[in-house]
Short mmCIF file of N, CA and C in Angstrom, two decimals:
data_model
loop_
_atom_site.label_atom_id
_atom_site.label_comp_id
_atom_site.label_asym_id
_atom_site.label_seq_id
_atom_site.Cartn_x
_atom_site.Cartn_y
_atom_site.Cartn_z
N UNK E 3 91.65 87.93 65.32
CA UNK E 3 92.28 88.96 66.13
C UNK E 3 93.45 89.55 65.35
N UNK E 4 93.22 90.82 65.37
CA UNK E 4 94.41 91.58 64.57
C UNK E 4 95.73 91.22 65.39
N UNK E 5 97.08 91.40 64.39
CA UNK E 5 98.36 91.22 64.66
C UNK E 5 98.76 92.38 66.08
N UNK E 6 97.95 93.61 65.93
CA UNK E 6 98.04 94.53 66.78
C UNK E 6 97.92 94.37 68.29
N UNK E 7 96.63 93.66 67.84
CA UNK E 7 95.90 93.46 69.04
C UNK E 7 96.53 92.67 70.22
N UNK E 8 96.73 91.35 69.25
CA UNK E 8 97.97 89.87 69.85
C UNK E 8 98.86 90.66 70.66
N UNK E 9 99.59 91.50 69.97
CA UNK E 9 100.98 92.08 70.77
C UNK E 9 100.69 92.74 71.90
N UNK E 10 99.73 93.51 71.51
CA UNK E 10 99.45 94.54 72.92
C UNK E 10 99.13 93.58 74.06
N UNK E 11 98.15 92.55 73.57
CA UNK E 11 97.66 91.39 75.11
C UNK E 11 98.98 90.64 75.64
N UNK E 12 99.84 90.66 74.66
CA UNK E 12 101.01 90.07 75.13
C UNK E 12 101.76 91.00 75.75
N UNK E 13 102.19 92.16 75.54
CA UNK E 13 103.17 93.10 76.05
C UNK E 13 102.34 93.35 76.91
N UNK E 14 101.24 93.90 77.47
CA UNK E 14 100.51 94.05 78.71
C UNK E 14 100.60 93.23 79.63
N UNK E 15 100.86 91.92 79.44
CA UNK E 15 100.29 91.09 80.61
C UNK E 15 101.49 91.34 81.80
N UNK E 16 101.86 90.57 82.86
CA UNK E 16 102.37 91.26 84.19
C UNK E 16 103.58 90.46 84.42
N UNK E 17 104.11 89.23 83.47
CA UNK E 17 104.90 88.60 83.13
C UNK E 17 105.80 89.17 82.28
N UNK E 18 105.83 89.74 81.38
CA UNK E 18 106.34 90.44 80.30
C UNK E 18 107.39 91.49 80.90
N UNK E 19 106.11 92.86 81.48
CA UNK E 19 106.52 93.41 81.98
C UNK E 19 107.65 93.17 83.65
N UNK E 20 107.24 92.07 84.28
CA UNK E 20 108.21 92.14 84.98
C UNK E 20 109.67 90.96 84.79
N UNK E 21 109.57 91.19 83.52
CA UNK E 21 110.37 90.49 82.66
C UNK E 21 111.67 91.66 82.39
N UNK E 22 111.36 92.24 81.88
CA UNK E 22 111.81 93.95 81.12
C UNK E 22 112.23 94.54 81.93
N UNK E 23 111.56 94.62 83.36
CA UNK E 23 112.39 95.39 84.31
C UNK E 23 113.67 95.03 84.84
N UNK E 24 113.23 93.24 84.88
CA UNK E 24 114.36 92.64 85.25
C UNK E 24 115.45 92.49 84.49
N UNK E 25 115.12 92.34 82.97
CA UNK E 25 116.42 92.77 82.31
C UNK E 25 117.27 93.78 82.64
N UNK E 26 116.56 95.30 82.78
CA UNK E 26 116.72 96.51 82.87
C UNK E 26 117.63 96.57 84.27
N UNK E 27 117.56 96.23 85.04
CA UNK E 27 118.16 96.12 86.52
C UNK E 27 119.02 95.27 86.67
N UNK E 28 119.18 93.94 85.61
CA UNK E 28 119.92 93.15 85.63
C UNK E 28 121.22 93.76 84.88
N UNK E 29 120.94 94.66 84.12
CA UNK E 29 121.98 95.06 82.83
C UNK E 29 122.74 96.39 84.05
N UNK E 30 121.69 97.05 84.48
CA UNK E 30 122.52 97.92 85.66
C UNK E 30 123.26 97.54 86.33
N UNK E 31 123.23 96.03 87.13
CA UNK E 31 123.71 95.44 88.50
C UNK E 31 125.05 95.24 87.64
N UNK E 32 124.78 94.08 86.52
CA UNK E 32 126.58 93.35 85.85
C UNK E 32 127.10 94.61 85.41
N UNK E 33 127.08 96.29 85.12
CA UNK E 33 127.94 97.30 84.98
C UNK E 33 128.62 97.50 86.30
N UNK E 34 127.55 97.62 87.39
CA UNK E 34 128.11 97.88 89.11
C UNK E 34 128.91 96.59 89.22
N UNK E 35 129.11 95.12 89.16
CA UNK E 35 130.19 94.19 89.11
C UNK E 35 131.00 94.12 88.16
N UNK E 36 130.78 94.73 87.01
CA UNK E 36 132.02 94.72 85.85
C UNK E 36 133.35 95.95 86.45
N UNK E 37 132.30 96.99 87.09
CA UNK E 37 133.24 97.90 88.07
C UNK E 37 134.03 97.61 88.99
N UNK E 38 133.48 96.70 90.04
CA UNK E 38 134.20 96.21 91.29
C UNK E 38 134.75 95.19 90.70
N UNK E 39 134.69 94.35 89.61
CA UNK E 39 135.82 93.55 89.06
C UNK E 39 137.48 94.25 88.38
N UNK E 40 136.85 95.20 87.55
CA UNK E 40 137.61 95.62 87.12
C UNK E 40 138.66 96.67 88.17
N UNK E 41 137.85 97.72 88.72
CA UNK E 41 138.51 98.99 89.37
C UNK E 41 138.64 98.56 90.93
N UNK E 42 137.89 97.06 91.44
CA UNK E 42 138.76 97.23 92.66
C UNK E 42 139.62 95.66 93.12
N UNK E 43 138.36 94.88 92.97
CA UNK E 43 139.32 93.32 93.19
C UNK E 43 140.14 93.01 92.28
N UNK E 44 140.53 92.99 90.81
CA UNK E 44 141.23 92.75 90.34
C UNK E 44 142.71 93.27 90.91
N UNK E 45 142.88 94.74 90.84
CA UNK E 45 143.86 95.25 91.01
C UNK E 45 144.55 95.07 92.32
N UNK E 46 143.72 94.60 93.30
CA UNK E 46 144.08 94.43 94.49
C UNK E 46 144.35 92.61 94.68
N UNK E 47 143.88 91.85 93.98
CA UNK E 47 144.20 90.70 93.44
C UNK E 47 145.65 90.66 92.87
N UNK E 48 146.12 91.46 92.09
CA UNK E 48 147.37 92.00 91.10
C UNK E 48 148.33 91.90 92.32
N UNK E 49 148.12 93.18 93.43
CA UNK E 49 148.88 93.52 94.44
C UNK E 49 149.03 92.52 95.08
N UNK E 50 148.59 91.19 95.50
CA UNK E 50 148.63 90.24 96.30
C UNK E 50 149.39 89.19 95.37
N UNK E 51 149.08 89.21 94.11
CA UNK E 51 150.52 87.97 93.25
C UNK E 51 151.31 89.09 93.08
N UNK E 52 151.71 90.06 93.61
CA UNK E 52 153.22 90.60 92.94
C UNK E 52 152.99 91.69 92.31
N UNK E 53 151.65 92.49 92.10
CA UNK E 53 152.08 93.57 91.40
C UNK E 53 151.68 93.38 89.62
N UNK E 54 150.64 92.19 89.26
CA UNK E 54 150.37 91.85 88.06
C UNK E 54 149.01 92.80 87.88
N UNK E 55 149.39 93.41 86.59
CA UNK E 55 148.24 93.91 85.76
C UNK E 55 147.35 92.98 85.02
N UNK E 56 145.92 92.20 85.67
CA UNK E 56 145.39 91.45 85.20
C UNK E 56 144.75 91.49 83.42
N UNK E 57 144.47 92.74 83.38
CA UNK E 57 143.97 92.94 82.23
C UNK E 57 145.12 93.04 81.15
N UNK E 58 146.42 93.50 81.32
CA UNK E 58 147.31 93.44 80.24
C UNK E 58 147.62 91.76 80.12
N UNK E 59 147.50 91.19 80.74
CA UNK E 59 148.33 89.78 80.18
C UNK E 59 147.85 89.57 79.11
N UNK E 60 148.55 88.96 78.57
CA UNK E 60 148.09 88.48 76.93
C UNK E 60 149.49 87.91 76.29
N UNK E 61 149.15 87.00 75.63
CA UNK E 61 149.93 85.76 75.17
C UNK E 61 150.00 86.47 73.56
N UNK E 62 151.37 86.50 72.80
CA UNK E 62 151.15 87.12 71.37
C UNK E 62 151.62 85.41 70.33
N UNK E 63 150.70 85.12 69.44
CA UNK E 63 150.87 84.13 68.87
C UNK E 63 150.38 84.52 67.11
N UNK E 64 151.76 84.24 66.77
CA UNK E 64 151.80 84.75 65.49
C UNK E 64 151.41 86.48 65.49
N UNK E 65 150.25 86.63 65.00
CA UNK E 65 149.80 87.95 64.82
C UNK E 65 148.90 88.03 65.67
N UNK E 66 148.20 86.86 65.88
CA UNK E 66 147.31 87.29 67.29
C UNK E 66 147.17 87.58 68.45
N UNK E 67 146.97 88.46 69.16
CA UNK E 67 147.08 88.11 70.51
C UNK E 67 145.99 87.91 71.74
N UNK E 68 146.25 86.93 72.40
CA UNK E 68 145.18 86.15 73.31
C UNK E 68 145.65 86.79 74.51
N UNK E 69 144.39 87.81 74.68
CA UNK E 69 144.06 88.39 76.19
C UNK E 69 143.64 87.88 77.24
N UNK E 70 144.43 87.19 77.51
CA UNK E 70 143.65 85.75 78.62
C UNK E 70 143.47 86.84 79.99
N UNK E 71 144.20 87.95 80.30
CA UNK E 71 144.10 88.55 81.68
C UNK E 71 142.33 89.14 81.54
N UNK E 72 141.81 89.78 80.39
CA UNK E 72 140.45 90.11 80.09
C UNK E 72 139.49 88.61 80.53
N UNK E 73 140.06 88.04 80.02
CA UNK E 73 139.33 86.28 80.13
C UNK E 73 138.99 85.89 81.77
N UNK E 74 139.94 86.15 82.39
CA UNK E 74 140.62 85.94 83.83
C UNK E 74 139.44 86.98 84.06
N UNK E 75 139.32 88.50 83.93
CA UNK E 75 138.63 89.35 84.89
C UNK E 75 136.40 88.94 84.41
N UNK E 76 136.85 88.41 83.21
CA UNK E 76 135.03 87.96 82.80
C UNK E 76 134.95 87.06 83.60
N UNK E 77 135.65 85.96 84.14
CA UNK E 77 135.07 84.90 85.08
C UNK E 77 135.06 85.16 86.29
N UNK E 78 136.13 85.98 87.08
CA UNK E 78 135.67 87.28 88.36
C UNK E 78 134.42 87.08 88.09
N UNK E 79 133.57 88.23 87.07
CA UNK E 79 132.61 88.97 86.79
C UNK E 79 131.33 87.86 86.82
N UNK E 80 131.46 86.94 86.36
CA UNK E 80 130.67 85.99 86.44
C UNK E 80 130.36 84.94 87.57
N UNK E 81 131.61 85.12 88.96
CA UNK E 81 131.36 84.38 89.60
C UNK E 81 130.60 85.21 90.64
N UNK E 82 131.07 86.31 90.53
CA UNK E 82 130.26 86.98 91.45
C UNK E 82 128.42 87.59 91.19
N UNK E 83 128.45 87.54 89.80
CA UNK E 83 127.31 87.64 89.67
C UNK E 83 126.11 86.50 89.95
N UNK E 84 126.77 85.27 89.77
CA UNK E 84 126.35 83.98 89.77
C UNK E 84 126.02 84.05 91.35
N UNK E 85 127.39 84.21 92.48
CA UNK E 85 127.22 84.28 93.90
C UNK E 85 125.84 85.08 94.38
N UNK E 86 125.78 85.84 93.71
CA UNK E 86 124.50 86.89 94.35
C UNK E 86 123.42 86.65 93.82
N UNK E 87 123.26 85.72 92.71
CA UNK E 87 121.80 85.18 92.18
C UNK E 87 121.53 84.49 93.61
N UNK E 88 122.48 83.42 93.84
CA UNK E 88 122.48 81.93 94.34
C UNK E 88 121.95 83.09 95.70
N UNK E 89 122.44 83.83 96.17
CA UNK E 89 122.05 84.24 97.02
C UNK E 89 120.62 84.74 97.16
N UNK E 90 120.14 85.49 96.45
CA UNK E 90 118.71 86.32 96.32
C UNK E 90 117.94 85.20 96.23
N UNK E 91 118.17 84.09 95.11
CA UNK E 91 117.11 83.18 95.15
C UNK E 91 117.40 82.02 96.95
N UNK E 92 118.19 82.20 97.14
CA UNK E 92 118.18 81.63 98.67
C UNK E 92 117.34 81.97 99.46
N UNK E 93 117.18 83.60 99.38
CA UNK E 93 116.55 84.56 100.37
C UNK E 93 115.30 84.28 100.15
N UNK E 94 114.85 84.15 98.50
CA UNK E 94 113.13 84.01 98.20
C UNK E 94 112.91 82.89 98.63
N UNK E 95 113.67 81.56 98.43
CA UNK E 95 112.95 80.40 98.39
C UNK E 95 112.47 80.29 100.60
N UNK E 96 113.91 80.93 101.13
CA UNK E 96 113.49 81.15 102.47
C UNK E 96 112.23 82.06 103.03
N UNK E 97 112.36 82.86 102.23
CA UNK E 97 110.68 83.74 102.47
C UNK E 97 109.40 82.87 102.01
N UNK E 98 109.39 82.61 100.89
CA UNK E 98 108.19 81.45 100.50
C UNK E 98 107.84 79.99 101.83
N UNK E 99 108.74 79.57 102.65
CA UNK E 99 108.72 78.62 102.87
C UNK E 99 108.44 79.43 104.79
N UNK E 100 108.88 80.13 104.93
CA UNK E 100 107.90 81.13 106.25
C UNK E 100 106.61 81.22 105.78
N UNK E 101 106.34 82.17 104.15
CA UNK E 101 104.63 82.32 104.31
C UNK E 101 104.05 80.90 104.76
N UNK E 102 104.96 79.63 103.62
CA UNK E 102 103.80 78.57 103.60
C UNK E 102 103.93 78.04 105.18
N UNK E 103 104.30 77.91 105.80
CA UNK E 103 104.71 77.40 107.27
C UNK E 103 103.29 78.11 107.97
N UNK E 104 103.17 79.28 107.85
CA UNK E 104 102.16 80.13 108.69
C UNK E 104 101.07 79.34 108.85
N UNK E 105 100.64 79.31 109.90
CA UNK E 105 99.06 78.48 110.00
C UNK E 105 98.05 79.04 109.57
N UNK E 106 97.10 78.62 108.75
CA UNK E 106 96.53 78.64 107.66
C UNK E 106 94.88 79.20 108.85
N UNK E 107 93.84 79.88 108.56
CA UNK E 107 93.13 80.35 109.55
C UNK E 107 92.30 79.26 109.69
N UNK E 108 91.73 78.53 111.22
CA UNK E 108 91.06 77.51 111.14
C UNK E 108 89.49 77.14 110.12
N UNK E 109 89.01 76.65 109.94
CA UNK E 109 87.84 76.47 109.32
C UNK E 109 87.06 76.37 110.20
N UNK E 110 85.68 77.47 109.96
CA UNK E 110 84.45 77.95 111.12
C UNK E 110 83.96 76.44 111.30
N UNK E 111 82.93 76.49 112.68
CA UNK E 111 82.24 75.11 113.02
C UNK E 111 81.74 74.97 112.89
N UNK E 112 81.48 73.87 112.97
CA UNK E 112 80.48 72.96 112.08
C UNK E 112 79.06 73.01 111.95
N UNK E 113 78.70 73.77 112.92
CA UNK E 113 77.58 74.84 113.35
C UNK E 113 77.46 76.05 112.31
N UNK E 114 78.50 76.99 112.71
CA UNK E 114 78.53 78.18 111.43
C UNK E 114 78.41 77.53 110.16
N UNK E 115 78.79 76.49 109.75
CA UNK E 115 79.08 76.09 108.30
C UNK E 115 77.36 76.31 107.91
N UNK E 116 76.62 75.14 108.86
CA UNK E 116 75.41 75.01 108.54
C UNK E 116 74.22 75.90 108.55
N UNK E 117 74.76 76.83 109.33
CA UNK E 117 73.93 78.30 109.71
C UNK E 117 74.34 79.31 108.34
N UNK E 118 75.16 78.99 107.82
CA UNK E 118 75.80 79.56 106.52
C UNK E 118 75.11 79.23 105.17
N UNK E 119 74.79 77.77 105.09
CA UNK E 119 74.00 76.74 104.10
C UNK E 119 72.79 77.48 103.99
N UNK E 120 72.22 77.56 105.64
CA UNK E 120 70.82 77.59 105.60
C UNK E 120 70.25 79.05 105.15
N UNK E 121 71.15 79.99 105.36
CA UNK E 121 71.12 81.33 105.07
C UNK E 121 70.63 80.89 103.26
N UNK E 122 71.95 80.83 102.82
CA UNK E 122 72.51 80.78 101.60
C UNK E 122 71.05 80.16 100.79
N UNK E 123 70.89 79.12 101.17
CA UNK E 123 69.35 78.31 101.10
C UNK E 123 68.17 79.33 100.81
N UNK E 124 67.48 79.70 101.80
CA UNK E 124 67.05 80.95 102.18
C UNK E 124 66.63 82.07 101.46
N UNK E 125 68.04 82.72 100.70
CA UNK E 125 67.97 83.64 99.70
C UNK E 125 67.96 83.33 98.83
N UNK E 126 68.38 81.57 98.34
CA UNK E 126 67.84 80.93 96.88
C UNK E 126 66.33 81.09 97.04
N UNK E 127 66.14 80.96 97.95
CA UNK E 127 64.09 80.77 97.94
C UNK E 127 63.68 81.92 97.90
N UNK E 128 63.85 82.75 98.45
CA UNK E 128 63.40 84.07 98.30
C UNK E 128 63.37 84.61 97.09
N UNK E 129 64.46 84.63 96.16
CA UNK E 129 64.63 85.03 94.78
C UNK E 129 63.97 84.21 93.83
N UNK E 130 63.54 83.13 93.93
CA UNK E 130 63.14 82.29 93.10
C UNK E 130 61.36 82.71 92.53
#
């Protein structure tokens, strides 16, 4: 099998692809929380200790300086993204566990089963 070929059966299959989307939507969502970290809870976080600009803090050591307030707003960013996984996968594992709960459709009687056989029977003989 050509090298071509391999890739395409791989990039086609329905795993892949809903792989890619989810990146794609995932990379959208952490810009929409890097926003509400940055442009609204932080600052309103600030206003509640006093009026602190989270993102300027920074510690100057020697020549370097350590932006710990940036540090401070990535773990915001991460807890809340983390919160809303924990959440969505809450919601699925609760939907999965309704389908499986559903009662399953009974199995025909024991009569039909055999009226089913004998059919089935039947049209083996006929074709034969």
């Amino acid at each position: 099998m050509s090298l071509a070929r391999e890739f395409r059966d791989f990039a086609l299959k329905g795993n892949v692809i809903d792989l890619a989307v989810a990146v794609v939507v995932g990379t959208a969502f952490n810009k929409i929380v890097s926003s509400l970290v940055a442009d609204i809870v932080m600052p309103l976080a600030g206003i509640l200790v006093g009026g602190v600009h989270f993102e300027g803090l920074s510690v100057r050591v020697g020549d370097a300086v350590v932006a710990y307030g940036k540090f401070i707003q990535s773990i915001v960013d991460f807890l809340i993204v983390a919160l809303c996984i924990f959440l969505a996968v809450k919601l699925i594992n609760r939907l999965r566990r309704k389908q499986e709960s559903e009662p399953k459709a009974a199995p025909a009687p024991r009569e039909v089963q055999l009226l089913e056989e004998i059919r089935d029977l039947l049209k083996n003989r006929t074709k034969s």
